[in-house]
mmCIF file of C-alpha atoms in Angstrom:
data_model
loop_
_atom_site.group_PDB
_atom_site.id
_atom_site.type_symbol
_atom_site.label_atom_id
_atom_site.label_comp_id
_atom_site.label_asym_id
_atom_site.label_seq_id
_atom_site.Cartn_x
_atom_site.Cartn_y
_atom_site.Cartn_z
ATOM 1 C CA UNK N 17 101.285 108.389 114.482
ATOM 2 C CA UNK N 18 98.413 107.972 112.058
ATOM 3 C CA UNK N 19 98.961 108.481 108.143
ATOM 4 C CA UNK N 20 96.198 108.489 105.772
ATOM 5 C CA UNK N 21 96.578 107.388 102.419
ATOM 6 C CA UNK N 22 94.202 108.289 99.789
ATOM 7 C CA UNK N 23 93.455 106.699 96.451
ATOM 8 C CA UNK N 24 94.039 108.108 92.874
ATOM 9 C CA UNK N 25 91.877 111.386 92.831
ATOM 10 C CA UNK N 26 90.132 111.807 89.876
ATOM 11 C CA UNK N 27 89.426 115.651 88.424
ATOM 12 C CA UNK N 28 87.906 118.220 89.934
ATOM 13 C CA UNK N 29 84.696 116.138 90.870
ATOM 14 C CA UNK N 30 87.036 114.072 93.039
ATOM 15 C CA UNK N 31 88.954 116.797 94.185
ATOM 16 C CA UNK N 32 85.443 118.997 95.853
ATOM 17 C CA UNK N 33 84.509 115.484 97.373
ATOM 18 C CA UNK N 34 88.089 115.284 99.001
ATOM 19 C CA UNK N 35 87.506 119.096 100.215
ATOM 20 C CA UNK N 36 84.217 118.081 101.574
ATOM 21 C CA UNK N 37 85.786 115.133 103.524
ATOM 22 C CA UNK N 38 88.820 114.758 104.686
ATOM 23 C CA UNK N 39 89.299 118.467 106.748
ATOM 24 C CA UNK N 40 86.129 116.730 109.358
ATOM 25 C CA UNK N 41 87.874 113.348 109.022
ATOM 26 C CA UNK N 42 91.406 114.488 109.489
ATOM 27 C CA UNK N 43 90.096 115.740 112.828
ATOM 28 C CA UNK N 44 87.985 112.495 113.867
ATOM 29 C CA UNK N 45 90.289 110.312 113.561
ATOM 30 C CA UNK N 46 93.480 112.623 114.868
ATOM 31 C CA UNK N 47 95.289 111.975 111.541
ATOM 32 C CA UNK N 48 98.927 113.287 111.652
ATOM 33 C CA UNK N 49 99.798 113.232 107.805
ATOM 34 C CA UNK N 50 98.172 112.982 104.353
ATOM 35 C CA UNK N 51 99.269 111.669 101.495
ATOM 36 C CA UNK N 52 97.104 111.619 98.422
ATOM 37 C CA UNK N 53 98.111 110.139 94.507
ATOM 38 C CA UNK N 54 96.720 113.484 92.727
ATOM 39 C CA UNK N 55 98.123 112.223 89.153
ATOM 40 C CA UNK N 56 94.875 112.203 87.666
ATOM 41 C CA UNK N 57 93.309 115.251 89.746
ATOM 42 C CA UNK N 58 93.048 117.461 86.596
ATOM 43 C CA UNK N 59 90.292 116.915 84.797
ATOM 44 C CA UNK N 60 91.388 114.673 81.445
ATOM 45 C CA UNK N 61 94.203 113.365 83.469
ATOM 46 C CA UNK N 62 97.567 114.607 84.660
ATOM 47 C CA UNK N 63 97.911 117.458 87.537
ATOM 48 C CA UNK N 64 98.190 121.255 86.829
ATOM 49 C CA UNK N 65 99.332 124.002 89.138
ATOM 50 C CA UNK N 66 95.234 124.772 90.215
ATOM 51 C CA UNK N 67 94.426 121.157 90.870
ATOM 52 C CA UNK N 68 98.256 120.426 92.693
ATOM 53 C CA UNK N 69 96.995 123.555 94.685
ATOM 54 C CA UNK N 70 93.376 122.335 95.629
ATOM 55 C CA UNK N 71 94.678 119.320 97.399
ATOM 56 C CA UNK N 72 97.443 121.327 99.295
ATOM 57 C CA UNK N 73 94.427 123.456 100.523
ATOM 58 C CA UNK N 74 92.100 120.561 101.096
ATOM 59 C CA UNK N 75 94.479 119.278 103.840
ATOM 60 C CA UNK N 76 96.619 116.964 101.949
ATOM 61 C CA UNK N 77 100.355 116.977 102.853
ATOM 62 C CA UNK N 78 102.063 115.091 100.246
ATOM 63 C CA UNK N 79 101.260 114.181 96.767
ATOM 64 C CA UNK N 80 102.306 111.308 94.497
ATOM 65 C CA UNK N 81 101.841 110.842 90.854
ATOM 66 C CA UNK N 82 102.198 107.840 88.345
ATOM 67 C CA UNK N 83 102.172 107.504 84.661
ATOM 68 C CA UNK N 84 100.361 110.426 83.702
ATOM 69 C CA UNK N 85 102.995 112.498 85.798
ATOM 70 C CA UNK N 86 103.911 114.832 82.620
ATOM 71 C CA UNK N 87 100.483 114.463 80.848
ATOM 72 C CA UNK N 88 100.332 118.048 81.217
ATOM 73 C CA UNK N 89 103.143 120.607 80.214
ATOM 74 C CA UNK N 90 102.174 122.939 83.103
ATOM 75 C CA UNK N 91 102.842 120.464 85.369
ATOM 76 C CA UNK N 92 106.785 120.526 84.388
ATOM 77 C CA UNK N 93 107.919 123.357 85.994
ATOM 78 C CA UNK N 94 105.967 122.805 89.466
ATOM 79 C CA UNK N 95 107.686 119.150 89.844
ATOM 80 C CA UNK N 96 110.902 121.137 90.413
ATOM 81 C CA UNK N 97 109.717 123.804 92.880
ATOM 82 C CA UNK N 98 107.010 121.851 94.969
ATOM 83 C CA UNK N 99 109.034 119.884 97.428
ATOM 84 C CA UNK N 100 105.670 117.732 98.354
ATOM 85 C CA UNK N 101 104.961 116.877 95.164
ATOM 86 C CA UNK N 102 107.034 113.485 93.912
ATOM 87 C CA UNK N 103 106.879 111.499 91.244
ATOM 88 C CA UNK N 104 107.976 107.871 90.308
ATOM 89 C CA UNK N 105 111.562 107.522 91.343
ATOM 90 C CA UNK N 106 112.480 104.808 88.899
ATOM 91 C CA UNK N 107 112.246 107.697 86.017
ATOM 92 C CA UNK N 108 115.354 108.856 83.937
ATOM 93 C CA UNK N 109 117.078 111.015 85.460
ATOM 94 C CA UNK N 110 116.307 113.907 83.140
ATOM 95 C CA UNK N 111 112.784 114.261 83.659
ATOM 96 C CA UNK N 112 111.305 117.178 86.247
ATOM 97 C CA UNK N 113 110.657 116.175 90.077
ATOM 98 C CA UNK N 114 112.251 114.005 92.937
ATOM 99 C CA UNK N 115 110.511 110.792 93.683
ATOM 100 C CA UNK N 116 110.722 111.222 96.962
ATOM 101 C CA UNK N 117 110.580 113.865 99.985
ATOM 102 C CA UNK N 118 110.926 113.730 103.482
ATOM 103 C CA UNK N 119 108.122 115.716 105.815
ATOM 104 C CA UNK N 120 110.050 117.402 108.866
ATOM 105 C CA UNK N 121 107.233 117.364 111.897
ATOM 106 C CA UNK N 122 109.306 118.710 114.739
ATOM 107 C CA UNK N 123 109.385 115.405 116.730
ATOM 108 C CA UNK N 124 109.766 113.054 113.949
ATOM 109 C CA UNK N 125 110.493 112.944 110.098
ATOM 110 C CA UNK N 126 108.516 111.209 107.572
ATOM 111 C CA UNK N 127 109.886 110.261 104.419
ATOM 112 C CA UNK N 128 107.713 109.311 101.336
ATOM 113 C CA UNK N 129 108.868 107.475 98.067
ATOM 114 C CA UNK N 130 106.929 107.374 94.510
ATOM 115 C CA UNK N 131 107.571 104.189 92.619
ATOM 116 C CA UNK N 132 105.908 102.989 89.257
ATOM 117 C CA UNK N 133 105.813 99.408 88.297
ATOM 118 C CA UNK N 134 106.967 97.610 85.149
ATOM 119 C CA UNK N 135 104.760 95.340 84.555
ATOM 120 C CA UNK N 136 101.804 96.559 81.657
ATOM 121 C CA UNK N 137 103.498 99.724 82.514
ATOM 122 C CA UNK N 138 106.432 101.999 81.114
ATOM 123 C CA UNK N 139 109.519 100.238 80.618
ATOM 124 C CA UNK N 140 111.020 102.051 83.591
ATOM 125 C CA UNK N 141 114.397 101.449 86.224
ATOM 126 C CA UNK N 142 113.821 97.920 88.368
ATOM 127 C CA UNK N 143 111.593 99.530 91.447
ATOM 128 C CA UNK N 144 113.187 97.303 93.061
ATOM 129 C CA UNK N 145 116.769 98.264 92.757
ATOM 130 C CA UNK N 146 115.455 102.084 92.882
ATOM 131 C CA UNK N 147 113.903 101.324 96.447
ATOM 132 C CA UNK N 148 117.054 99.783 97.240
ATOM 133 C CA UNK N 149 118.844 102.998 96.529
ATOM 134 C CA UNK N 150 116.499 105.106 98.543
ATOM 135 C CA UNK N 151 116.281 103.917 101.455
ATOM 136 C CA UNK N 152 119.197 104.600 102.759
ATOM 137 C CA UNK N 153 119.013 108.474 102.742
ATOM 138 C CA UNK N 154 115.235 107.805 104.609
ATOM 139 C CA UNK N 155 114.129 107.873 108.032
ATOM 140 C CA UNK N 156 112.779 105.532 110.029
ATOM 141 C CA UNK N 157 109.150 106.315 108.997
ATOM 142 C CA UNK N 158 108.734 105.684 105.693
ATOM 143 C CA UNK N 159 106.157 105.376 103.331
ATOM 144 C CA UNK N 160 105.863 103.974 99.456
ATOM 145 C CA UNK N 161 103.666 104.599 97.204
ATOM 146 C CA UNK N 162 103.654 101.929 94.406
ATOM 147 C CA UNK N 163 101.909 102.789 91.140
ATOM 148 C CA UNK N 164 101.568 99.474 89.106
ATOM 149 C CA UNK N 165 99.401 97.290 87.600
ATOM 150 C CA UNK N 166 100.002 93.938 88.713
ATOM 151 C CA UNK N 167 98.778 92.915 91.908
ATOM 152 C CA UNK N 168 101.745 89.946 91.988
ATOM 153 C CA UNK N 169 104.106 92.743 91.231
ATOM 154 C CA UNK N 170 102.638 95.250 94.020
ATOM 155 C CA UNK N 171 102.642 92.279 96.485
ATOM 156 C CA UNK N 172 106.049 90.821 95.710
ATOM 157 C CA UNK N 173 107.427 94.481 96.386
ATOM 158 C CA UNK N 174 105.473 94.849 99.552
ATOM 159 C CA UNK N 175 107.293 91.676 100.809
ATOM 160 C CA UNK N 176 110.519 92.722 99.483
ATOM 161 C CA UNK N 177 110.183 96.058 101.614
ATOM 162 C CA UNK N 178 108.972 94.399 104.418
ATOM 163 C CA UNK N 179 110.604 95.171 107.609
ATOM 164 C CA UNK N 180 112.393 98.170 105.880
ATOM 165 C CA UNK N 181 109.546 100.632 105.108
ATOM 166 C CA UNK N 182 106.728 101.430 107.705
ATOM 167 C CA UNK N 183 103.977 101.242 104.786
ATOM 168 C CA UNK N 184 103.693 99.912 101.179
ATOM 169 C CA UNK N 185 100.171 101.316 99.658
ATOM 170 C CA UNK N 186 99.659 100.632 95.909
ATOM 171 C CA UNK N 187 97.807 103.191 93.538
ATOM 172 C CA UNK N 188 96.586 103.455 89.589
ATOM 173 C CA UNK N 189 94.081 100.423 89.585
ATOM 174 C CA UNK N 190 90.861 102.960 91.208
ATOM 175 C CA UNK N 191 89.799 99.483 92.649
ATOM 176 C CA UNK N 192 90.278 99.685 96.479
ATOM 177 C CA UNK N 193 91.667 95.669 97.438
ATOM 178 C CA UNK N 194 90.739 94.245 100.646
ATOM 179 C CA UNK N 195 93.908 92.533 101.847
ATOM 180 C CA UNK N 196 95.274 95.352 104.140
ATOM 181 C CA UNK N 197 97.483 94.157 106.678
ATOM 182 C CA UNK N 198 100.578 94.351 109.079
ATOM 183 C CA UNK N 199 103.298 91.618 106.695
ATOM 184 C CA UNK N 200 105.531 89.920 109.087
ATOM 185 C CA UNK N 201 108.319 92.315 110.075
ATOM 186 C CA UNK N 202 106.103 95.476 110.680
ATOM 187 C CA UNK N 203 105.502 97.177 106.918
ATOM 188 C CA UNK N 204 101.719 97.934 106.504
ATOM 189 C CA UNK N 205 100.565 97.526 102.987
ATOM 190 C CA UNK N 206 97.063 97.450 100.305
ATOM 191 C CA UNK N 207 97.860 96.255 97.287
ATOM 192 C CA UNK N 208 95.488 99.264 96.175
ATOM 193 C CA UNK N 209 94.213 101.954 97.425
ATOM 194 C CA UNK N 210 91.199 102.539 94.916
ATOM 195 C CA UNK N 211 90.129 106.187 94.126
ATOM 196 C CA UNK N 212 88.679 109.274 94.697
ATOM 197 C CA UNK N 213 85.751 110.231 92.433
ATOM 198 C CA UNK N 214 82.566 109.473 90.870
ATOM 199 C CA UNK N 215 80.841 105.637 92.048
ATOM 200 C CA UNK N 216 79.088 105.184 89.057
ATOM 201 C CA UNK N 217 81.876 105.687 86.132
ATOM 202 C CA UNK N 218 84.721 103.137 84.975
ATOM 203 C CA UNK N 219 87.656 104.157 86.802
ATOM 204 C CA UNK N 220 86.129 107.664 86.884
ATOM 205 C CA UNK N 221 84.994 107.975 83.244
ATOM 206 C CA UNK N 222 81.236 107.510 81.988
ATOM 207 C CA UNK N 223 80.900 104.091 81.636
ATOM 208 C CA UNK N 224 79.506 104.264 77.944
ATOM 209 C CA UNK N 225 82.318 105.663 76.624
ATOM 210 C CA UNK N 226 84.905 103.446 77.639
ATOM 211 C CA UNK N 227 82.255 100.219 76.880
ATOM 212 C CA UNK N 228 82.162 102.168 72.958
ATOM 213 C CA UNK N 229 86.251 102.278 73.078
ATOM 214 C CA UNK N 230 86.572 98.555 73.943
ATOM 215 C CA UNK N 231 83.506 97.781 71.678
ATOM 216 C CA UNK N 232 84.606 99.156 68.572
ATOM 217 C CA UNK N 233 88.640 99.227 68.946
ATOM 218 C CA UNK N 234 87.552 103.076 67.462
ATOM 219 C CA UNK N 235 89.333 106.601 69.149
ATOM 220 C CA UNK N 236 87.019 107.697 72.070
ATOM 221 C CA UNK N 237 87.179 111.252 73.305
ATOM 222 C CA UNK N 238 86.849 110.308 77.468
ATOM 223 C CA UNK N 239 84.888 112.548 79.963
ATOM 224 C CA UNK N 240 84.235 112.002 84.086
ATOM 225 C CA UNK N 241 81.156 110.487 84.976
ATOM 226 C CA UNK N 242 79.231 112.717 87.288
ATOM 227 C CA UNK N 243 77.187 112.175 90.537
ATOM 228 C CA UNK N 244 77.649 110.612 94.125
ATOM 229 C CA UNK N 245 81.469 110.270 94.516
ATOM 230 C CA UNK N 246 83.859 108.242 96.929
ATOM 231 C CA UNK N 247 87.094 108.696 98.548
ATOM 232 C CA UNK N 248 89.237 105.287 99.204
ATOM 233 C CA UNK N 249 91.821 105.272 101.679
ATOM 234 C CA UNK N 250 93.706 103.904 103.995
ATOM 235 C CA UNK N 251 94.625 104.529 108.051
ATOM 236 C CA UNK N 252 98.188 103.645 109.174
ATOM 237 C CA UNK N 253 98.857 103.493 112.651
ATOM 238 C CA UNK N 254 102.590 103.350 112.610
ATOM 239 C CA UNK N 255 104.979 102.989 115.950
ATOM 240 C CA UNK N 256 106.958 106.443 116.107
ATOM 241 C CA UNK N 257 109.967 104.725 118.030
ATOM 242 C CA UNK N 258 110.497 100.989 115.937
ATOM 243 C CA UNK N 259 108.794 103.189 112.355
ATOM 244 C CA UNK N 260 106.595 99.727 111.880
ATOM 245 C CA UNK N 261 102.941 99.932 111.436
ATOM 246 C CA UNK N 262 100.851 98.665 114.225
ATOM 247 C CA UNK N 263 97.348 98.217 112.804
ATOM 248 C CA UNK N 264 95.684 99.107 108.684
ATOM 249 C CA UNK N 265 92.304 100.466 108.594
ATOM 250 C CA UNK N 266 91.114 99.954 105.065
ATOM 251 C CA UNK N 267 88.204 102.973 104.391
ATOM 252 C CA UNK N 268 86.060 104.060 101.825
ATOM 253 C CA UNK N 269 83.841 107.751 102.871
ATOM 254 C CA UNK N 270 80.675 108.275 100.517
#
């Protein structure tokens, strides 16, 4: 079984260049399932029902969020009635969504978890402990998407799920790392995915804007950089009978 994993996908500059893509890759590559972090896929952050919508259409499967989950008030409602769409399990309780979903493809299930880190992030339920709780409603294939900042805190997780998820991908950095790879007992995992936008921008937005925010400390109104874009990804080729990933492809389409 092949599972793509795509990279924070930023506005609706990043969402046309995903249209453009991934249908003709999808098909190349004979990809089974897509799952795509769409948290930022409205334009000045957070999702809304037209951009949650786009992706579905594009050919994505499954979407994950992250911090900016409830950036947008529209987006409230369709946590609780789109069963694809998950955000970070280690939330309270109270807040809209499921952090995770499980994909029924006739010969197999697929189930997909949203966690958020705590380090330089919200102080949020121990992922850890949260994982721990999940898995054991989950079937054999099963996929995490871990939203954090700290690459010692995304690889200590991937280690601590190897063996008992098929993949560990992270997301939120938009800097694609190049240490995929199969960990010891069978768990495929990137420590990030990168993104899906516009090359020339800082994580998306026009670079002299953020370079006036951290220059003068001053309140900067942020907009998308324009021009060529990128999606970052990555290919999991995942054993349907054992759920452990056989090879990582790390990928970036421009």
């Amino acid at each position: 079984m092949n599972i793509l994993a795509i990279g924070d996908v930023v506005g609706s500059i990043g969402c046309r260049f995903l249209r453009q893509h991934l249908p003709v890759f999808k098909k190349m590559k004979g990809i089974d399932l897509v799952i795509a972090n769409g948290e930022n896929s409205a334009d000045g952050n957070g999702l809304t029902p037209v951009s949650v919508q786009f992706l579905y259409d594009s050919g994505v499967d499954v979407i994950t969020a992250g911090n900016h989950s409830f950036r947008r008030k529209e987006s409230y409602e369709l946590f609780d009635s789109s069963e694809y769409l998950i955000r970070p399990a280690n939330f309270p309780s109270s807040v809209p969504g499921r952090g995770a979903c499980i994909v029924d493809m006739g010969r197999v299930q697929v189930g997909v978890i949203n966690l958020m880190g705590t380090i330089y992030m919200e102080s949020l339920d121990s992922p850890f402990d949260t994982a721990d709780r999940l898995l054991a409603d989950m079937p054999k294939i099963t996929l995490v998407d871990f939203h954090a900042e700290a690459t010692g805190e995304k690889r200590s997780f991937g280690y601590y799920l190897d063996g008992r998820v098929s993949a560990v991908f992270g997301t939120h950095t938009h800097v694609q790392t190049a240490d995929e790879c199969v960990l010891p007992q069978g768990t495929g995992y990137i420590t990030d995915l990168g993104m899906t936008g516009p090359i020339q921008s800082v994580l998306g937005v026009k670079p002299e804007l953020v370079i006036e925010k951290m220059r003068t400390k001053m309140p900067v109104r942020f907009a998308l950089a324009e021009g060529d874009c990128k999606m970052e990804c990555a290919l999991f080729q995942i054993d349907e009978k054992s759920g452990k990933t056989v090879s990582v492809e790390r990928i970036q389409i421009q």
